XYZ file of N, CA, C and O in Angstrom:
664
model
N 0.689 -0.607 -0.059
C -0.165 0.266 0.369
C 0.730 1.414 -0.479
O 1.734 1.085 0.905
N 0.129 2.391 -0.555
C 0.953 3.519 -0.419
C 0.757 4.605 0.926
O 0.082 3.786 1.431
N 1.320 6.109 0.960
C 1.077 6.633 1.742
C -0.692 6.915 1.716
O -0.750 6.936 3.194
N -0.631 6.592 0.995
C -2.145 7.734 0.663
C -3.173 6.112 0.498
O -4.623 6.680 0.485
N -2.662 5.476 1.752
C -4.298 3.798 1.620
C -4.044 3.505 -0.156
O -4.988 2.205 -0.081
N -4.445 3.687 -1.275
C -4.163 3.056 -2.244
C -2.998 1.961 -2.126
O -2.188 2.298 -2.052
N -3.294 1.091 -3.407
C -2.581 0.045 -3.643
C -1.611 0.420 -4.896
O -3.062 1.057 -5.487
N -0.365 0.002 -5.257
C -0.104 1.618 -6.155
C 0.061 0.301 -7.506
O -0.286 1.069 -8.528
N -1.199 -0.575 -6.944
C -1.534 -1.373 -9.219
C -2.448 -0.342 -9.039
O -2.519 -0.007 -10.336
N -3.760 0.344 -8.091
C -4.424 1.061 -8.912
C -3.940 2.505 -8.546
O -4.549 3.588 -9.513
N -2.786 3.187 -7.796
C -2.128 4.265 -8.340
C -1.450 4.255 -10.224
O -1.962 4.930 -10.628
N -1.123 3.302 -10.126
C -0.667 2.855 -11.454
C -1.988 3.716 -12.756
O -1.281 4.000 -13.688
N -2.435 2.150 -12.246
C -3.952 2.160 -13.351
C -4.598 4.225 -13.503
O -4.950 4.345 -14.635
N -4.632 4.865 -12.438
C -4.775 5.382 -12.406
C -4.356 6.614 -13.344
O -4.468 7.585 -14.044
N -3.006 6.563 -13.046
C -1.770 7.429 -13.522
C -1.762 7.554 -15.303
O -2.293 7.916 -16.682
N -2.353 5.493 -15.343
C -2.683 5.264 -16.349
C -4.195 6.197 -17.495
O -3.907 6.544 -18.173
N -4.757 6.238 -16.664
C -6.536 6.663 -17.426
C -5.999 8.617 -17.065
O -6.557 8.592 -18.051
N -4.717 9.056 -16.329
C -5.021 10.005 -16.757
C -4.259 10.895 -18.047
O -4.502 11.187 -18.311
N -3.642 9.705 -18.548
C -3.130 9.549 -19.927
C -4.171 9.023 -21.158
O -4.036 9.849 -22.320
N -4.862 7.895 -20.969
C -5.949 7.834 -22.016
C -7.604 8.474 -22.242
O -7.401 8.921 -23.238
N -7.586 8.784 -20.470
C -9.064 9.431 -20.645
C -8.884 11.084 -20.684
O -7.815 11.831 -19.975
N -9.826 11.938 -20.683
C -9.522 12.955 -21.256
C -9.970 13.807 -19.649
O -11.149 13.512 -18.566
N -9.632 14.960 -18.734
C -10.158 15.776 -18.150
C -11.180 15.698 -17.868
O -12.670 16.878 -18.594
N -11.852 15.012 -16.645
C -13.544 15.704 -16.791
C -14.728 14.891 -17.493
O -15.428 15.393 -17.842
N -14.106 14.133 -17.996
C -15.016 12.811 -18.816
C -15.884 12.771 -17.802
O -15.780 11.145 -17.585
N -16.931 12.757 -18.474
C -17.992 11.649 -17.326
C -18.303 11.053 -17.910
O -18.766 9.803 -17.516
N -18.199 10.614 -18.899
C -18.469 9.394 -19.160
C -17.349 7.941 -19.576
O -17.283 7.143 -18.645
N -15.993 8.604 -18.972
C -14.708 8.032 -18.434
C -15.260 7.798 -16.649
O -14.909 6.942 -16.358
N -15.542 8.863 -16.043
C -16.092 8.925 -14.937
C -16.970 7.921 -14.457
O -17.529 7.474 -13.708
N -18.251 7.742 -15.413
C -19.074 6.675 -14.646
C -18.726 5.535 -15.282
O -18.478 4.385 -14.862
N -17.840 5.526 -16.083
C -17.393 3.509 -16.235
C -16.637 2.618 -14.763
O -16.134 1.992 -14.007
N -16.000 3.876 -14.919
C -15.334 4.675 -13.143
C -15.876 3.988 -11.850
O -15.853 2.928 -11.117
N -17.274 4.964 -11.732
C -17.962 4.524 -11.156
C -18.247 2.864 -10.884
O -18.827 2.269 -9.881
N -19.217 2.609 -12.660
C -20.072 1.855 -12.271
C -18.865 -0.020 -12.439
O -19.295 -0.992 -12.224
N -18.492 0.048 -13.476
C -16.707 -1.006 -12.977
C -15.838 -0.669 -12.632
O -14.861 -1.562 -12.125
N -15.007 0.065 -12.082
C -14.461 0.361 -11.097
C -12.868 0.072 -11.861
O -12.936 0.280 -13.160
N -12.080 0.880 -11.012
C -11.002 1.386 -12.128
C -10.144 -0.439 -12.717
O -10.109 0.348 -14.061
N -9.523 -0.963 -11.898
C -8.996 -2.261 -12.963
C -10.126 -2.612 -13.706
O -9.259 -2.810 -15.121
N -11.412 -3.254 -13.716
C -11.908 -2.750 -15.187
C -11.774 -2.452 -15.843
O -11.210 -2.983 -17.664
N -11.529 -1.049 -15.615
C -11.652 0.621 -17.676
C -10.489 -0.249 -17.628
O -10.663 0.195 -19.065
N -9.518 -0.109 -16.733
C -8.127 0.044 -17.200
C -8.024 -1.477 -18.127
O -7.310 -1.217 -20.097
N -8.157 -2.418 -17.543
C -8.615 -4.360 -18.969
C -9.190 -4.118 -19.524
O -8.526 -4.024 -20.894
N -10.047 -2.895 -20.137
C -10.827 -2.868 -20.755
C -10.336 -2.516 -21.695
O -10.431 -2.791 -22.968
N -9.528 -1.169 -21.660
C -8.850 -0.377 -22.371
C -7.501 -0.671 -22.919
O -7.072 -0.844 -24.387
N -7.164 -1.415 -22.070
C -5.544 -2.389 -23.138
C -6.188 -4.270 -23.227
O -4.778 -4.509 -23.639
N -7.121 -4.261 -23.857
C -7.760 -4.868 -24.684
C -7.661 -6.178 -24.435
O -7.835 -7.466 -24.712
N -8.141 -6.247 -22.714
C -8.705 -7.503 -22.077
C -10.128 -7.138 -21.849
O -10.906 -7.657 -20.854
N -11.484 -7.109 -22.653
C -12.149 -7.196 -22.641
C -13.093 -6.606 -23.977
O -12.189 -5.629 -25.361
N -14.455 -6.312 -23.693
C -15.238 -5.497 -24.803
C -15.147 -4.173 -25.116
O -15.070 -3.892 -23.338
N -15.990 -3.650 -25.773
C -15.484 -2.081 -25.456
C -16.318 -1.242 -24.030
O -17.134 -2.401 -23.757
N -15.868 -0.550 -23.825
C -16.859 0.190 -23.028
C -18.424 0.950 -22.715
O -18.256 1.188 -24.497
N -19.375 0.878 -22.101
C -20.615 1.086 -22.942
C -20.260 2.427 -23.070
O -19.945 2.977 -22.309
N -20.924 3.098 -24.271
C -21.488 4.681 -24.346
C -20.398 4.688 -25.139
O -20.195 5.979 -25.866
N -19.063 4.111 -25.208
C -18.096 4.941 -26.505
C -18.920 3.975 -28.086
O -18.839 3.272 -28.455
N -18.453 5.479 -28.277
C -19.127 5.214 -30.259
C -17.569 4.929 -30.725
O -16.597 3.931 -30.323
N -17.780 4.012 -31.469
C -16.235 2.617 -32.299
C -15.299 4.047 -32.660
O -14.052 3.519 -32.252
N -15.701 5.190 -33.243
C -14.270 6.246 -33.557
C -13.410 6.576 -32.183
O -12.477 6.665 -31.647
N -15.494 6.619 -31.367
C -13.845 7.384 -29.084
C -13.607 5.583 -28.575
O -12.157 6.039 -29.124
N -13.779 4.598 -29.234
C -13.263 3.602 -28.524
C -11.994 3.272 -29.562
O -10.432 3.050 -28.411
N -11.779 3.433 -30.890
C -10.123 3.602 -31.780
C -9.222 4.412 -30.680
O -8.663 4.420 -30.440
N -9.950 6.006 -30.827
C -9.177 6.710 -30.191
C -8.008 6.779 -28.710
O -7.207 7.005 -28.392
N -9.658 5.976 -27.692
C -8.657 5.914 -26.659
C -8.272 4.378 -26.692
O -7.055 4.734 -26.038
N -8.218 3.266 -27.326
C -7.945 1.905 -26.971
C -5.718 2.379 -28.196
O -4.698 2.200 -27.392
N -5.463 3.748 -28.460
C -4.848 3.642 -30.030
C -4.211 4.622 -28.725
O -2.995 5.222 -28.072
N -4.528 5.984 -27.267
C -3.880 6.601 -26.430
C -3.212 5.346 -25.145
O -2.191 5.341 -24.730
N -4.141 4.343 -25.131
C -3.698 3.217 -24.077
C -2.711 2.559 -24.575
O -1.769 2.106 -23.644
N -2.272 2.190 -25.920
C -1.169 1.161 -26.044
C 0.056 1.631 -26.538
O 1.134 1.467 -25.874
N 0.225 3.915 -25.785
C 1.138 4.417 -26.115
C 1.423 4.423 -24.153
O 2.310 5.350 -23.973
N 0.450 4.376 -23.876
C 0.385 4.849 -22.420
C 1.465 3.885 -21.325
O 1.516 2.846 -21.834
N 2.682 4.839 -20.892
C 3.140 3.844 -19.999
C 3.305 4.572 -18.637
O 4.009 5.483 -18.198
N 2.969 4.046 -17.538
C 2.112 4.829 -16.178
C 3.522 5.352 -15.541
O 3.801 5.868 -14.385
N 4.263 4.246 -15.528
C 5.678 3.429 -14.529
C 6.276 5.286 -14.993
O 7.208 5.076 -14.184
N 7.045 5.150 -16.900
C 7.281 6.345 -17.270
C 6.531 7.348 -16.648
O 7.741 8.310 -15.767
N 5.346 7.370 -17.076
C 4.811 8.964 -16.676
C 5.183 9.551 -14.845
O 5.648 9.833 -14.734
N 5.968 8.555 -14.181
C 5.303 8.675 -12.850
C 7.265 8.817 -12.495
O 8.208 9.652 -11.524
N 8.231 7.864 -13.099
C 9.832 8.141 -12.881
C 9.657 9.499 -13.156
O 10.694 10.790 -12.789
N 8.947 10.180 -13.819
C 9.396 11.473 -14.832
C 8.967 12.743 -14.497
O 9.696 13.444 -14.051
N 7.664 12.260 -13.344
C 7.102 13.214 -12.748
C 7.957 13.591 -11.262
O 8.499 14.339 -10.702
N 8.525 12.523 -10.708
C 9.518 12.378 -9.766
C 10.954 13.082 -10.049
O 10.868 13.606 -9.311
N 11.256 12.896 -11.223
C 12.686 13.415 -11.487
C 12.493 15.228 -11.572
O 13.158 15.873 -11.903
N 10.784 15.850 -11.858
C 10.292 17.023 -11.911
C 10.297 17.568 -10.684
O 10.037 18.716 -10.761
N 10.343 16.422 -9.723
C 9.457 17.175 -8.582
C 8.035 17.155 -8.275
O 7.785 17.941 -7.777
N 7.343 16.073 -8.777
C 5.545 15.757 -8.594
C 5.233 14.390 -8.628
O 6.123 14.202 -8.337
N 4.486 15.222 -8.167
C 3.750 12.938 -7.926
C 2.116 13.306 -8.277
O 2.280 13.854 -8.315
N 1.287 11.873 -7.621
C 0.531 11.905 -8.408
C -0.901 11.300 -7.006
O -0.639 11.052 -7.327
N -1.501 12.631 -7.109
C -2.479 12.304 -6.481
C -3.657 12.267 -6.206
O -4.116 12.176 -7.009
N -3.993 10.421 -5.785
C -5.621 10.152 -5.742
C -6.527 10.393 -5.150
O -6.205 10.835 -3.820
N -7.743 10.682 -5.219
C -8.709 10.197 -4.158
C -8.758 8.987 -3.539
O -7.860 7.957 -3.621
N -8.403 9.440 -1.647
C -8.592 8.650 -0.749
C -7.427 8.874 -0.669
O -6.634 8.409 0.655
N -6.412 9.714 -1.377
C -4.748 10.014 -0.484
C -5.582 10.821 0.551
O -6.484 12.093 0.122
N -3.931 10.842 1.644
C -5.071 12.525 2.487
C -4.341 13.935 1.953
O -5.477 13.979 2.304
N -3.948 13.840 0.889
C -3.647 15.759 0.583
C -5.146 15.552 -0.808
O -5.499 16.675 -0.993
N -6.012 14.982 -0.521
C -6.749 14.612 -1.718
C -7.732 15.839 -1.463
O -8.660 15.704 -0.300
N -7.948 17.037 -2.239
C -9.242 18.177 -2.140
C -10.574 17.118 -2.353
O -11.098 17.241 -2.765
N -11.383 16.849 -0.779
C -12.647 16.314 -1.248
C -13.502 17.231 -1.873
O -14.811 16.229 -2.566
N -13.423 18.130 -2.391
C -14.543 19.530 -2.969
C -14.331 18.480 -4.164
O -15.728 18.440 -4.159
N -13.869 18.326 -4.622
C -13.815 17.912 -6.461
C -14.788 16.557 -6.335
O -15.071 16.004 -7.387
N -14.403 15.415 -4.905
C -15.363 14.758 -5.060
C -16.818 15.290 -5.691
O -17.821 14.214 -6.417
N -17.557 16.221 -5.628
C -18.532 17.352 -5.272
C -18.541 16.971 -6.873
O -19.695 17.014 -7.556
N -18.243 17.037 -7.575
C -17.795 16.981 -9.273
C -18.496 15.758 -9.221
O -19.197 15.634 -11.261
N -19.133 14.834 -8.582
C -19.406 13.170 -9.604
C -18.379 12.708 -10.066
O -17.188 12.429 -9.820
N -18.643 11.978 -11.290
C -18.456 11.465 -12.623
C -17.848 12.292 -13.518
O -16.694 11.571 -14.544
N -17.812 14.076 -12.767
C -16.770 14.915 -13.777
C -15.455 14.631 -12.730
O -14.409 14.968 -13.433
N -15.740 13.810 -11.634
C -13.856 14.059 -10.983
C -12.730 13.566 -11.911
O -12.777 12.663 -12.017
N -11.853 14.094 -11.587
C -10.313 13.619 -11.342
C -10.116 12.462 -11.399
O -9.860 12.568 -10.205
N -9.566 12.186 -12.356
C -9.140 10.733 -11.800
C -7.397 10.234 -10.643
O -7.189 9.307 -9.896
N -7.647 11.820 -11.134
C -6.060 11.609 -10.299
C -5.156 13.464 -10.228
O -6.352 14.389 -10.965
N -4.594 13.629 -9.312
C -3.650 15.346 -10.006
C -2.137 15.364 -9.769
O -2.184 14.550 -9.030
N -2.182 15.436 -11.358
C -0.057 15.727 -10.866
C 0.238 16.522 -10.376
O -0.537 18.288 -10.119
N 0.804 16.669 -9.355
C 0.722 18.085 -7.694
C 2.571 18.233 -8.266
O 3.191 17.832 -7.809
N 2.860 19.363 -8.407
C 3.874 19.594 -7.837
C 4.960 20.408 -7.153
O 4.520 21.572 -6.667
N 5.877 20.206 -6.721
C 6.119 20.483 -5.532
C 6.061 19.323 -4.317
O 5.245 18.926 -3.882
N 6.117 20.768 -2.742
C 6.119 19.692 -1.544
C 5.121 19.702 -0.634
O 4.872 19.463 0.183
N 4.563 20.935 -0.184
C 3.658 20.999 0.829
C 2.677 20.626 -0.192
O 1.816 20.075 -1.425
N 1.803 20.976 0.934
C 0.620 19.667 0.636
C -0.201 20.150 -0.119
O -0.210 21.754 -0.130
N -1.551 19.733 -0.459
C -1.917 20.002 -1.748
C -2.948 20.994 -1.192
O -3.874 21.811 -1.678
N -3.879 20.139 0.437
C -4.707 21.114 0.821
C -4.275 22.368 0.986
O -4.859 24.191 1.347
N -2.745 23.429 1.947
C -2.441 24.012 1.722
C -1.930 25.265 0.378
O -2.595 26.463 0.920
N -1.770 24.219 -0.338
C -1.376 25.105 -1.822
C -3.241 25.916 -2.510
O -2.978 26.976 -2.782
N -4.321 25.327 -1.903
C -5.291 25.618 -2.192
C -5.855 27.120 -1.815
O -6.502 27.595 -1.431
N -5.528 27.094 -0.398
C -5.601 29.012 -0.031
C -4.920 29.952 -0.578
O -4.859 30.702 -0.496
N -4.344 29.450 -1.565
C -3.491 30.864 -2.593
C -3.415 30.526 -3.495
O -2.014 30.358 -3.980
N -4.529 29.998 -4.560
C -4.303 29.480 -5.950
C -5.591 29.989 -6.666
O -6.037 30.490 -6.526
N -4.614 29.953 -7.986
C -6.023 30.746 -9.128
C -5.074 29.692 -9.843
O -5.048 29.218 -10.933
N -6.460 29.311 -10.892
C -6.867 28.478 -11.935
C -6.226 29.583 -13.038
O -6.852 30.574 -13.678
N -5.967 28.853 -14.164
C -5.621 29.898 -15.654
C -5.619 29.103 -16.035
O -5.545 27.433 -16.690
N -7.078 28.699 -17.383
C -7.191 27.795 -17.937
C -8.036 28.879 -19.284
O -7.992 30.026 -19.183
N -7.840 28.038 -20.375
C -8.548 28.767 -21.463
C -8.435 27.791 -23.192
O -8.602 26.605 -23.152
N -8.078 28.167 -23.766
C -8.465 27.903 -25.516
C -7.496 26.566 -25.864
O -5.690 27.144 -24.807
N -7.623 25.411 -25.876
C -6.531 24.380 -26.894
C -6.003 25.038 -27.886
O -5.365 24.718 -27.873
N -7.225 25.632 -28.989
C -5.623 26.161 -30.117
C -6.234 27.285 -29.602
O -7.059 28.134 -29.868
N -5.401 27.505 -29.168
C -5.265 29.064 -28.459
C -3.647 29.267 -29.850
O -2.831 29.057 -30.246
N -3.529 31.334 -29.762
C -2.964 32.019 -30.609
C -1.415 31.586 -29.874
O -1.380 31.157 -28.538
N -0.117 31.711 -30.611
C 1.281 31.761 -29.887
C 0.887 32.896 -28.983
O 1.706 33.015 -28.114
N 0.193 33.861 -29.415
C 0.305 35.011 -28.200
C -0.452 34.137 -27.345
O 0.211 34.555 -25.812
N -1.521 33.658 -27.165
C -2.050 32.598 -25.475
C -1.792 32.597 -25.283
O -1.651 32.678 -23.975
N -0.920 31.569 -26.052
C 0.606 30.831 -25.122
C 1.227 31.644 -24.131
O 1.084 30.714 -23.420
N 1.460 32.351 -25.219
C 2.685 33.554 -24.789
C 2.409 34.017 -23.431
O 3.021 33.678 -22.231
N 1.212 34.442 -23.596
C 0.644 35.460 -22.461
C 0.188 34.139 -20.992
O 0.448 34.857 -19.933
N -0.385 33.381 -21.518
C -0.272 32.171 -20.655
C 0.801 32.131 -19.802
O 1.025 31.987 -18.369
N 1.898 31.440 -20.334
C 3.091 31.186 -19.942
C 3.825 32.421 -18.609
O 4.318 32.198 -18.076
N 3.473 33.640 -19.463
C 4.115 35.022 -18.545
C 3.067 34.739 -17.908
O 3.664 34.967 -16.310
N 1.423 34.588 -17.111
C 0.883 34.637 -16.447
C 1.168 34.180 -14.927
O 1.577 33.987 -14.445
N 1.548 32.769 -15.878
C 1.669 31.490 -14.725
C 2.440 31.968 -13.725
O 3.178 31.577 -13.199
N 4.014 32.143 -14.864
C 5.621 32.250 -14.320
C 5.815 33.371 -13.334
O 5.826 33.338 -12.011
N 4.878 34.027 -13.885
C 4.866 35.242 -12.516
C 3.785 35.352 -11.687
O 3.995 36.238 -10.407
N 2.228 34.650 -11.939
C 2.134 34.741 -10.633
C 2.922 33.917 -9.190
O 2.677 33.490 -7.902
N 3.491 32.624 -9.918
C 4.320 31.899 -9.408
C 5.408 32.737 -8.911
O 5.958 31.784 -7.077
N 6.141 33.077 -9.111
C 7.286 33.357 -8.395
C 6.617 35.200 -7.750
O 7.245 35.103 -7.003
N 5.094 35.206 -7.664
C 4.664 35.834 -6.168
C 3.861 35.415 -5.093
O 3.195 35.314 -4.546
N 4.756 33.628 -5.103
C 4.296 33.023 -4.823
C 2.771 32.007 -5.284
O 1.803 31.929 -2.911
N 2.115 32.974 -5.542
C 1.004 31.656 -6.335
C 0.922 30.508 -6.693
O 1.943 29.781 -7.287
N -0.022 30.099 -6.302
C 0.216 27.311 -6.783
C -0.851 28.692 -8.172
O -1.895 28.475 -8.138
N -0.621 27.953 -9.244
C -1.100 27.708 -10.240
C -1.516 26.497 -10.748
O -1.003 25.826 -10.872
N -2.907 26.876 -10.913
C -3.663 25.345 -10.721
C -4.167 25.228 -12.905
O -4.783 26.575 -13.025
N -4.029 24.052 -12.714
C -4.510 23.124 -14.358
C -4.750 22.528 -14.931
O -4.020 21.945 -14.327
N -5.495 22.239 -16.010
C -5.888 21.387 -16.190
C -4.792 20.671 -16.990
O -4.940 19.362 -17.765
N -3.822 20.954 -17.885
C -2.898 20.575 -18.257
C -2.924 20.455 -19.471
O -2.777 19.869 -20.316
N -4.366 20.746 -20.208
C -4.323 19.805 -21.504
C -3.484 21.458 -22.477
O -2.715 22.079 -22.095
N -3.175 21.010 -23.954
C -2.510 21.988 -24.766
C -2.925 23.281 -24.700
O -4.335 22.866 -24.093
N -2.713 23.914 -25.244
C -2.646 26.005 -25.609
C -2.370 26.159 -24.579
O -1.847 25.970 -23.349
N -3.735 27.036 -23.733
C -3.046 28.134 -22.954
C -2.843 27.010 -20.846
O -2.174 27.532 -20.714
N -4.086 26.627 -21.004
C -3.891 25.398 -19.599
C -2.390 24.683 -19.931
O -1.453 24.964 -18.837
N -2.209 24.260 -20.759
C -0.547 23.570 -20.212
C 0.556 24.477 -20.379
O 1.467 24.280 -20.057
N 0.596 25.722 -21.182
C 0.967 27.113 -21.068
C 1.355 27.540 -19.703
O 2.573 28.101 -19.398
N -0.177 27.854 -19.282
C 0.441 27.893 -17.732
C 0.913 27.262 -17.406
O 1.570 27.602 -16.016
């Protein structure tokens, strides 16, 4: 068991899902609620029939991402960058996220050593378009860096575009 009470296998499964599914994916959240993390991952990695509600096109896209996902590599790279993966059930998991129901994140990539609950007291979200202009990405990066330099925690979904640049 890990420090948060989650088994290492479930943590790896959640890291895998963070690579394969989109943040806030309601259908993905329903799979986790109804089938569980392990069964969802098993089906995505080829051990079962397609997950309920996924179109043929979506299923093909999920399976293609699943083939490239390497959660052990992701965790090792994160550790090298001073980051960790916080999951539901971990002590520092922000319980307010559970109110999101099926759109709750499968986990959170957190960089730095301060506890996530403490960070939330001085945090700001920087979010925007995935298909942003070069200027938009530049400004998001500048804004994120400036806020971080002044002691703010920058929260982002990590998607392409503005979120990733922040």
